[in-house]
Amino acid sequence: MARLVQLYEQLTPQHLDSLHLCYAAQAHFKDPFNDVHGIDSIRQVFAHMFATLEAPRFAVTEQLVQGRQAFLAWEFHFRLRRWRAGQPQCIRGGSLLRFDAQGLVQEHRDYWDTAEELYEKLPVLGVLMRGLRRAGAAPQAQA
């Protein structure tokens, strides 16, 4: 697990060829935007991240391991190249990981709230998403 956390926290475009040290050849990766199989496809997801975002980095904040599965809570820090260029952004989420018999990641599923962490921050869509969130929220308890 320590090697995997280190890979995430120190990930750079130059380290993408090291993914095979932690991922099985036919690993499955799914997040709110991608659903891919195979280490080459996973490498492409991360390469796209580096190509489209400025200074992306992960900080693992919690680790839970049970047998051949784990959950990592993380913060993803980055800056957008176009909209709000240069302004720091942070997405909080988690990854459910399942390992094969050799200890390599066989299944990687990322969970994060795209509405709260991304869409609500966009100019036009954000107004709509925040309104939907307020409309669906339970009324505050009266004291």
Short mmCIF file of N, CA and C in Angstrom, two decimals:
data_model
loop_
_atom_site.label_atom_id
_atom_site.label_comp_id
_atom_site.label_asym_id
_atom_site.label_seq_id
_atom_site.Cartn_x
_atom_site.Cartn_y
_atom_site.Cartn_z
N MET A 1 0.83 -1.19 0.00
CA MET A 1 0.00 0.00 0.00
C MET A 1 0.87 1.26 0.00
N ALA A 2 1.97 1.22 0.72
CA ALA A 2 2.85 2.39 0.80
C ALA A 2 3.37 2.76 -0.59
N ARG A 3 3.72 1.76 -1.39
CA ARG A 3 4.23 2.02 -2.75
C ARG A 3 3.15 2.69 -3.61
N LEU A 4 1.91 2.23 -3.47
CA LEU A 4 0.80 2.79 -4.24
C LEU A 4 0.53 4.24 -3.84
N VAL A 5 0.49 4.50 -2.53
CA VAL A 5 0.26 5.87 -2.05
C VAL A 5 1.39 6.78 -2.53
N GLN A 6 2.62 6.30 -2.46
CA GLN A 6 3.76 7.09 -2.94
C GLN A 6 3.63 7.38 -4.43
N LEU A 7 3.18 6.39 -5.21
CA LEU A 7 2.99 6.61 -6.64
C LEU A 7 1.99 7.73 -6.89
N TYR A 8 0.84 7.69 -6.20
CA TYR A 8 -0.17 8.73 -6.38
C TYR A 8 0.35 10.10 -5.97
N GLU A 9 0.98 10.17 -4.81
CA GLU A 9 1.39 11.47 -4.28
C GLU A 9 2.57 12.07 -5.04
N GLN A 10 3.35 11.23 -5.72
CA GLN A 10 4.50 11.73 -6.47
C GLN A 10 4.32 11.60 -7.98
N LEU A 11 3.09 11.38 -8.42
CA LEU A 11 2.81 11.15 -9.83
C LEU A 11 3.15 12.37 -10.68
N THR A 12 3.91 12.14 -11.72
CA THR A 12 4.25 13.15 -12.72
C THR A 12 4.13 12.48 -14.08
N PRO A 13 4.14 13.24 -15.16
CA PRO A 13 4.10 12.60 -16.48
C PRO A 13 5.25 11.61 -16.68
N GLN A 14 6.39 11.87 -16.06
CA GLN A 14 7.54 10.98 -16.20
C GLN A 14 7.34 9.67 -15.44
N HIS A 15 6.44 9.65 -14.46
CA HIS A 15 6.22 8.44 -13.67
C HIS A 15 5.12 7.55 -14.23
N LEU A 16 4.48 7.95 -15.32
CA LEU A 16 3.36 7.16 -15.84
C LEU A 16 3.78 5.77 -16.28
N ASP A 17 5.02 5.62 -16.69
CA ASP A 17 5.50 4.30 -17.08
C ASP A 17 5.72 3.39 -15.87
N SER A 18 5.57 3.92 -14.66
CA SER A 18 5.70 3.11 -13.44
C SER A 18 4.37 2.52 -12.98
N LEU A 19 3.28 2.84 -13.66
CA LEU A 19 1.97 2.33 -13.24
C LEU A 19 1.94 0.81 -13.18
N HIS A 20 2.70 0.15 -14.06
CA HIS A 20 2.70 -1.32 -14.08
C HIS A 20 3.25 -1.92 -12.78
N LEU A 21 3.96 -1.12 -11.98
CA LEU A 21 4.47 -1.62 -10.70
C LEU A 21 3.36 -1.77 -9.67
N CYS A 22 2.23 -1.09 -9.89
CA CYS A 22 1.13 -1.11 -8.93
C CYS A 22 -0.18 -1.64 -9.52
N TYR A 23 -0.31 -1.62 -10.85
CA TYR A 23 -1.56 -2.02 -11.51
C TYR A 23 -1.36 -3.30 -12.31
N ALA A 24 -2.36 -4.18 -12.26
CA ALA A 24 -2.37 -5.39 -13.09
C ALA A 24 -2.54 -4.99 -14.55
N ALA A 25 -2.06 -5.83 -15.46
CA ALA A 25 -2.10 -5.51 -16.89
C ALA A 25 -3.51 -5.22 -17.38
N GLN A 26 -4.50 -5.93 -16.90
CA GLN A 26 -5.89 -5.75 -17.35
C GLN A 26 -6.74 -5.05 -16.29
N ALA A 27 -6.14 -4.21 -15.49
CA ALA A 27 -6.87 -3.50 -14.42
C ALA A 27 -8.01 -2.67 -15.00
N HIS A 28 -9.05 -2.50 -14.19
CA HIS A 28 -10.21 -1.69 -14.55
C HIS A 28 -10.16 -0.41 -13.73
N PHE A 29 -10.33 0.74 -14.40
CA PHE A 29 -10.34 2.05 -13.75
C PHE A 29 -11.63 2.75 -14.12
N LYS A 30 -12.34 3.27 -13.10
CA LYS A 30 -13.57 4.01 -13.35
C LYS A 30 -13.63 5.21 -12.43
N ASP A 31 -13.95 6.37 -13.02
CA ASP A 31 -14.21 7.59 -12.27
C ASP A 31 -15.42 8.27 -12.92
N PRO A 32 -15.84 9.44 -12.46
CA PRO A 32 -17.03 10.05 -13.06
C PRO A 32 -16.92 10.36 -14.56
N PHE A 33 -15.70 10.36 -15.12
CA PHE A 33 -15.53 10.70 -16.53
C PHE A 33 -14.98 9.56 -17.38
N ASN A 34 -14.38 8.56 -16.78
CA ASN A 34 -13.69 7.51 -17.52
C ASN A 34 -14.11 6.13 -17.03
N ASP A 35 -14.09 5.18 -17.94
CA ASP A 35 -14.33 3.77 -17.61
C ASP A 35 -13.47 2.97 -18.58
N VAL A 36 -12.27 2.59 -18.13
CA VAL A 36 -11.29 1.97 -19.03
C VAL A 36 -10.74 0.68 -18.44
N HIS A 37 -10.25 -0.17 -19.33
CA HIS A 37 -9.60 -1.43 -18.95
C HIS A 37 -8.20 -1.46 -19.54
N GLY A 38 -7.26 -1.98 -18.79
CA GLY A 38 -5.90 -2.15 -19.27
C GLY A 38 -4.99 -1.01 -18.86
N ILE A 39 -3.76 -1.35 -18.59
CA ILE A 39 -2.80 -0.38 -18.07
C ILE A 39 -2.52 0.74 -19.06
N ASP A 40 -2.53 0.44 -20.36
CA ASP A 40 -2.30 1.51 -21.34
C ASP A 40 -3.42 2.54 -21.32
N SER A 41 -4.66 2.08 -21.17
CA SER A 41 -5.79 3.00 -21.10
C SER A 41 -5.76 3.82 -19.81
N ILE A 42 -5.35 3.20 -18.72
CA ILE A 42 -5.23 3.92 -17.45
C ILE A 42 -4.14 4.98 -17.57
N ARG A 43 -3.04 4.63 -18.20
CA ARG A 43 -1.95 5.59 -18.43
C ARG A 43 -2.47 6.78 -19.25
N GLN A 44 -3.32 6.53 -20.24
CA GLN A 44 -3.88 7.60 -21.06
C GLN A 44 -4.76 8.54 -20.23
N VAL A 45 -5.52 7.99 -19.27
CA VAL A 45 -6.35 8.83 -18.40
C VAL A 45 -5.47 9.81 -17.63
N PHE A 46 -4.40 9.30 -17.03
CA PHE A 46 -3.50 10.16 -16.27
C PHE A 46 -2.74 11.13 -17.19
N ALA A 47 -2.35 10.68 -18.38
CA ALA A 47 -1.66 11.57 -19.32
C ALA A 47 -2.59 12.72 -19.72
N HIS A 48 -3.85 12.42 -19.94
CA HIS A 48 -4.83 13.46 -20.27
C HIS A 48 -4.96 14.46 -19.12
N MET A 49 -4.95 13.95 -17.89
CA MET A 49 -5.02 14.82 -16.71
C MET A 49 -3.86 15.82 -16.73
N PHE A 50 -2.65 15.32 -16.98
CA PHE A 50 -1.48 16.21 -17.00
C PHE A 50 -1.53 17.18 -18.18
N ALA A 51 -2.12 16.76 -19.29
CA ALA A 51 -2.18 17.62 -20.48
C ALA A 51 -3.20 18.74 -20.33
N THR A 52 -4.26 18.50 -19.57
CA THR A 52 -5.36 19.47 -19.51
C THR A 52 -5.37 20.31 -18.24
N LEU A 53 -4.67 19.88 -17.20
CA LEU A 53 -4.65 20.62 -15.94
C LEU A 53 -3.25 21.11 -15.63
N GLU A 54 -3.19 22.14 -14.82
CA GLU A 54 -1.91 22.70 -14.41
C GLU A 54 -1.59 22.22 -12.99
N ALA A 55 -0.41 21.68 -12.80
CA ALA A 55 0.09 21.25 -11.48
C ALA A 55 -0.85 20.31 -10.73
N PRO A 56 -1.36 19.24 -11.39
CA PRO A 56 -2.22 18.31 -10.66
C PRO A 56 -1.41 17.47 -9.68
N ARG A 57 -1.97 17.26 -8.49
CA ARG A 57 -1.30 16.39 -7.52
C ARG A 57 -2.34 15.83 -6.54
N PHE A 58 -2.06 14.64 -6.07
CA PHE A 58 -2.92 13.97 -5.10
C PHE A 58 -2.27 14.00 -3.73
N ALA A 59 -3.09 14.16 -2.70
CA ALA A 59 -2.65 14.03 -1.31
C ALA A 59 -3.58 13.01 -0.66
N VAL A 60 -3.04 11.86 -0.30
CA VAL A 60 -3.84 10.82 0.36
C VAL A 60 -3.98 11.21 1.83
N THR A 61 -5.23 11.30 2.30
CA THR A 61 -5.48 11.76 3.67
C THR A 61 -5.86 10.63 4.62
N GLU A 62 -6.36 9.52 4.08
CA GLU A 62 -6.71 8.37 4.92
C GLU A 62 -6.55 7.09 4.12
N GLN A 63 -6.25 6.00 4.84
CA GLN A 63 -6.11 4.69 4.22
C GLN A 63 -6.83 3.66 5.08
N LEU A 64 -7.66 2.86 4.46
CA LEU A 64 -8.30 1.74 5.14
C LEU A 64 -8.01 0.50 4.30
N VAL A 65 -7.42 -0.52 4.92
CA VAL A 65 -7.08 -1.74 4.21
C VAL A 65 -7.74 -2.91 4.90
N GLN A 66 -8.37 -3.78 4.11
CA GLN A 66 -8.97 -4.99 4.65
C GLN A 66 -8.77 -6.10 3.62
N GLY A 67 -7.91 -7.03 3.94
CA GLY A 67 -7.64 -8.12 3.02
C GLY A 67 -7.09 -7.61 1.70
N ARG A 68 -7.76 -8.01 0.61
CA ARG A 68 -7.31 -7.63 -0.72
C ARG A 68 -8.09 -6.43 -1.28
N GLN A 69 -8.55 -5.58 -0.38
CA GLN A 69 -9.19 -4.34 -0.83
C GLN A 69 -8.79 -3.20 0.09
N ALA A 70 -8.93 -1.99 -0.43
CA ALA A 70 -8.55 -0.80 0.33
C ALA A 70 -9.40 0.37 -0.12
N PHE A 71 -9.49 1.36 0.75
CA PHE A 71 -10.14 2.62 0.42
C PHE A 71 -9.18 3.74 0.78
N LEU A 72 -8.95 4.63 -0.17
CA LEU A 72 -8.10 5.80 0.06
C LEU A 72 -8.96 7.05 -0.04
N ALA A 73 -8.91 7.88 0.98
CA ALA A 73 -9.50 9.22 0.90
C ALA A 73 -8.39 10.14 0.42
N TRP A 74 -8.73 11.07 -0.46
CA TRP A 74 -7.70 11.93 -1.04
C TRP A 74 -8.23 13.32 -1.35
N GLU A 75 -7.28 14.21 -1.55
CA GLU A 75 -7.55 15.55 -2.07
C GLU A 75 -6.77 15.67 -3.37
N PHE A 76 -7.45 16.15 -4.39
CA PHE A 76 -6.83 16.35 -5.69
C PHE A 76 -6.70 17.85 -5.91
N HIS A 77 -5.48 18.33 -5.92
CA HIS A 77 -5.18 19.75 -6.08
C HIS A 77 -4.74 20.01 -7.52
N PHE A 78 -5.21 21.11 -8.10
CA PHE A 78 -4.87 21.44 -9.48
C PHE A 78 -5.27 22.88 -9.77
N ARG A 79 -4.86 23.35 -10.93
CA ARG A 79 -5.32 24.64 -11.46
C ARG A 79 -5.78 24.39 -12.89
N LEU A 80 -6.85 25.06 -13.26
CA LEU A 80 -7.35 24.95 -14.63
C LEU A 80 -6.52 25.83 -15.55
N ARG A 81 -6.37 25.41 -16.78
CA ARG A 81 -5.58 26.18 -17.74
C ARG A 81 -6.38 27.32 -18.36
N ARG A 82 -7.71 27.17 -18.43
CA ARG A 82 -8.53 28.19 -19.10
C ARG A 82 -9.40 28.94 -18.11
N TRP A 83 -10.48 28.35 -17.68
CA TRP A 83 -11.43 29.01 -16.79
C TRP A 83 -10.81 29.11 -15.40
N ARG A 84 -10.84 30.30 -14.82
CA ARG A 84 -10.19 30.56 -13.52
C ARG A 84 -8.71 30.15 -13.56
N ALA A 85 -8.07 30.45 -14.65
CA ALA A 85 -6.68 30.04 -14.85
C ALA A 85 -5.82 30.47 -13.68
N GLY A 86 -5.03 29.54 -13.19
CA GLY A 86 -4.10 29.83 -12.11
C GLY A 86 -4.69 29.78 -10.72
N GLN A 87 -6.02 29.75 -10.60
CA GLN A 87 -6.65 29.72 -9.28
C GLN A 87 -6.65 28.29 -8.75
N PRO A 88 -6.13 28.07 -7.55
CA PRO A 88 -6.08 26.71 -6.99
C PRO A 88 -7.48 26.11 -6.83
N GLN A 89 -7.58 24.83 -7.18
CA GLN A 89 -8.82 24.07 -7.04
C GLN A 89 -8.51 22.82 -6.21
N CYS A 90 -9.52 22.30 -5.55
CA CYS A 90 -9.35 21.07 -4.77
C CYS A 90 -10.62 20.24 -4.87
N ILE A 91 -10.46 18.99 -5.22
CA ILE A 91 -11.56 18.02 -5.23
C ILE A 91 -11.25 16.98 -4.17
N ARG A 92 -12.23 16.71 -3.32
CA ARG A 92 -12.07 15.68 -2.29
C ARG A 92 -12.86 14.45 -2.72
N GLY A 93 -12.23 13.30 -2.60
CA GLY A 93 -12.89 12.08 -3.02
C GLY A 93 -12.23 10.87 -2.40
N GLY A 94 -12.57 9.72 -2.95
CA GLY A 94 -12.01 8.48 -2.45
C GLY A 94 -11.89 7.45 -3.55
N SER A 95 -11.03 6.48 -3.33
CA SER A 95 -10.81 5.40 -4.29
C SER A 95 -11.00 4.07 -3.60
N LEU A 96 -11.85 3.23 -4.17
CA LEU A 96 -12.00 1.85 -3.73
C LEU A 96 -11.09 1.01 -4.61
N LEU A 97 -10.20 0.27 -3.99
CA LEU A 97 -9.21 -0.52 -4.71
C LEU A 97 -9.36 -1.99 -4.35
N ARG A 98 -9.27 -2.85 -5.36
CA ARG A 98 -9.25 -4.29 -5.14
C ARG A 98 -7.97 -4.82 -5.79
N PHE A 99 -7.30 -5.72 -5.06
CA PHE A 99 -6.00 -6.21 -5.49
C PHE A 99 -6.08 -7.66 -5.93
N ASP A 100 -5.22 -8.04 -6.87
CA ASP A 100 -5.13 -9.43 -7.29
C ASP A 100 -4.23 -10.19 -6.33
N ALA A 101 -4.00 -11.47 -6.61
CA ALA A 101 -3.19 -12.32 -5.71
C ALA A 101 -1.75 -11.83 -5.60
N GLN A 102 -1.26 -11.09 -6.59
CA GLN A 102 0.11 -10.56 -6.56
C GLN A 102 0.18 -9.20 -5.87
N GLY A 103 -0.96 -8.69 -5.41
CA GLY A 103 -0.98 -7.40 -4.73
C GLY A 103 -1.07 -6.20 -5.65
N LEU A 104 -1.36 -6.44 -6.93
CA LEU A 104 -1.51 -5.35 -7.90
C LEU A 104 -2.97 -4.91 -7.97
N VAL A 105 -3.18 -3.64 -8.25
CA VAL A 105 -4.54 -3.12 -8.35
C VAL A 105 -5.22 -3.76 -9.56
N GLN A 106 -6.33 -4.41 -9.29
CA GLN A 106 -7.12 -5.05 -10.34
C GLN A 106 -8.35 -4.20 -10.66
N GLU A 107 -8.86 -3.52 -9.64
CA GLU A 107 -10.06 -2.69 -9.78
C GLU A 107 -9.81 -1.38 -9.04
N HIS A 108 -10.03 -0.25 -9.72
CA HIS A 108 -9.84 1.08 -9.12
C HIS A 108 -11.08 1.89 -9.46
N ARG A 109 -11.84 2.22 -8.43
CA ARG A 109 -13.08 2.98 -8.63
C ARG A 109 -13.00 4.26 -7.81
N ASP A 110 -13.04 5.41 -8.49
CA ASP A 110 -13.00 6.70 -7.81
C ASP A 110 -14.41 7.21 -7.56
N TYR A 111 -14.60 7.75 -6.36
CA TYR A 111 -15.88 8.34 -5.98
C TYR A 111 -15.64 9.78 -5.56
N TRP A 112 -16.36 10.69 -6.19
CA TRP A 112 -16.37 12.09 -5.78
C TRP A 112 -17.60 12.75 -6.36
N ASP A 113 -18.04 13.78 -5.69
CA ASP A 113 -19.28 14.47 -6.04
C ASP A 113 -19.00 15.49 -7.13
N THR A 114 -19.31 15.14 -8.37
CA THR A 114 -19.03 16.05 -9.48
C THR A 114 -19.82 17.35 -9.37
N ALA A 115 -21.03 17.28 -8.82
CA ALA A 115 -21.84 18.50 -8.69
C ALA A 115 -21.19 19.47 -7.72
N GLU A 116 -20.90 19.00 -6.50
CA GLU A 116 -20.33 19.89 -5.48
C GLU A 116 -18.90 20.29 -5.80
N GLU A 117 -18.11 19.35 -6.23
CA GLU A 117 -16.68 19.59 -6.39
C GLU A 117 -16.30 20.25 -7.72
N LEU A 118 -17.19 20.19 -8.72
CA LEU A 118 -16.83 20.73 -10.02
C LEU A 118 -17.92 21.59 -10.63
N TYR A 119 -19.09 21.01 -10.89
CA TYR A 119 -20.14 21.73 -11.62
C TYR A 119 -20.61 22.99 -10.92
N GLU A 120 -20.73 22.96 -9.58
CA GLU A 120 -21.20 24.14 -8.85
C GLU A 120 -20.23 25.32 -8.96
N LYS A 121 -19.01 25.05 -9.36
CA LYS A 121 -18.00 26.11 -9.47
C LYS A 121 -17.99 26.76 -10.85
N LEU A 122 -18.74 26.20 -11.79
CA LEU A 122 -18.79 26.75 -13.15
C LEU A 122 -19.79 27.90 -13.21
N PRO A 123 -19.54 28.92 -14.04
CA PRO A 123 -20.36 30.13 -14.04
C PRO A 123 -21.86 29.89 -14.22
N VAL A 124 -22.31 29.35 -15.33
CA VAL A 124 -23.74 29.20 -15.61
C VAL A 124 -24.30 27.95 -14.96
N LEU A 125 -23.64 26.84 -15.17
CA LEU A 125 -24.10 25.57 -14.62
C LEU A 125 -24.09 25.60 -13.09
N GLY A 126 -23.16 26.31 -12.51
CA GLY A 126 -23.06 26.39 -11.05
C GLY A 126 -24.30 26.95 -10.40
N VAL A 127 -24.89 27.98 -10.99
CA VAL A 127 -26.11 28.57 -10.44
C VAL A 127 -27.22 27.52 -10.42
N LEU A 128 -27.37 26.79 -11.51
CA LEU A 128 -28.39 25.74 -11.58
C LEU A 128 -28.13 24.64 -10.56
N MET A 129 -26.89 24.17 -10.47
CA MET A 129 -26.55 23.07 -9.56
C MET A 129 -26.75 23.48 -8.10
N ARG A 130 -26.36 24.70 -7.74
CA ARG A 130 -26.56 25.16 -6.36
C ARG A 130 -28.04 25.28 -6.05
N GLY A 131 -28.84 25.72 -7.03
CA GLY A 131 -30.29 25.80 -6.84
C GLY A 131 -30.90 24.43 -6.64
N LEU A 132 -30.47 23.45 -7.42
CA LEU A 132 -30.96 22.08 -7.26
C LEU A 132 -30.58 21.52 -5.90
N ARG A 133 -29.38 21.82 -5.45
CA ARG A 133 -28.94 21.32 -4.13
C ARG A 133 -29.81 21.92 -3.03
N ARG A 134 -30.07 23.23 -3.11
CA ARG A 134 -30.93 23.87 -2.10
C ARG A 134 -32.35 23.30 -2.14
N ALA A 135 -32.87 23.06 -3.34
CA ALA A 135 -34.23 22.55 -3.47
C ALA A 135 -34.36 21.14 -2.89
N GLY A 136 -33.30 20.36 -2.98
CA GLY A 136 -33.34 18.99 -2.48
C GLY A 136 -32.92 18.82 -1.04
N ALA A 137 -32.45 19.89 -0.42
CA ALA A 137 -31.96 19.81 0.96
C ALA A 137 -33.12 19.78 1.95
N ALA A 138 -32.93 19.05 3.04
CA ALA A 138 -33.92 19.03 4.12
C ALA A 138 -33.94 20.38 4.81
N PRO A 139 -35.11 20.82 5.26
CA PRO A 139 -35.17 22.10 5.98
C PRO A 139 -34.33 22.04 7.25
N GLN A 140 -33.74 23.16 7.61
CA GLN A 140 -32.92 23.22 8.82
C GLN A 140 -33.81 23.06 10.05
N ALA A 141 -33.31 22.33 11.02
CA ALA A 141 -34.06 22.11 12.26
C ALA A 141 -34.22 23.43 13.01
N GLN A 142 -35.39 23.65 13.53
CA GLN A 142 -35.66 24.86 14.31
C GLN A 142 -35.28 24.63 15.76
N ALA A 143 -34.61 25.59 16.37
CA ALA A 143 -34.18 25.44 17.77
C ALA A 143 -35.29 25.85 18.71
#
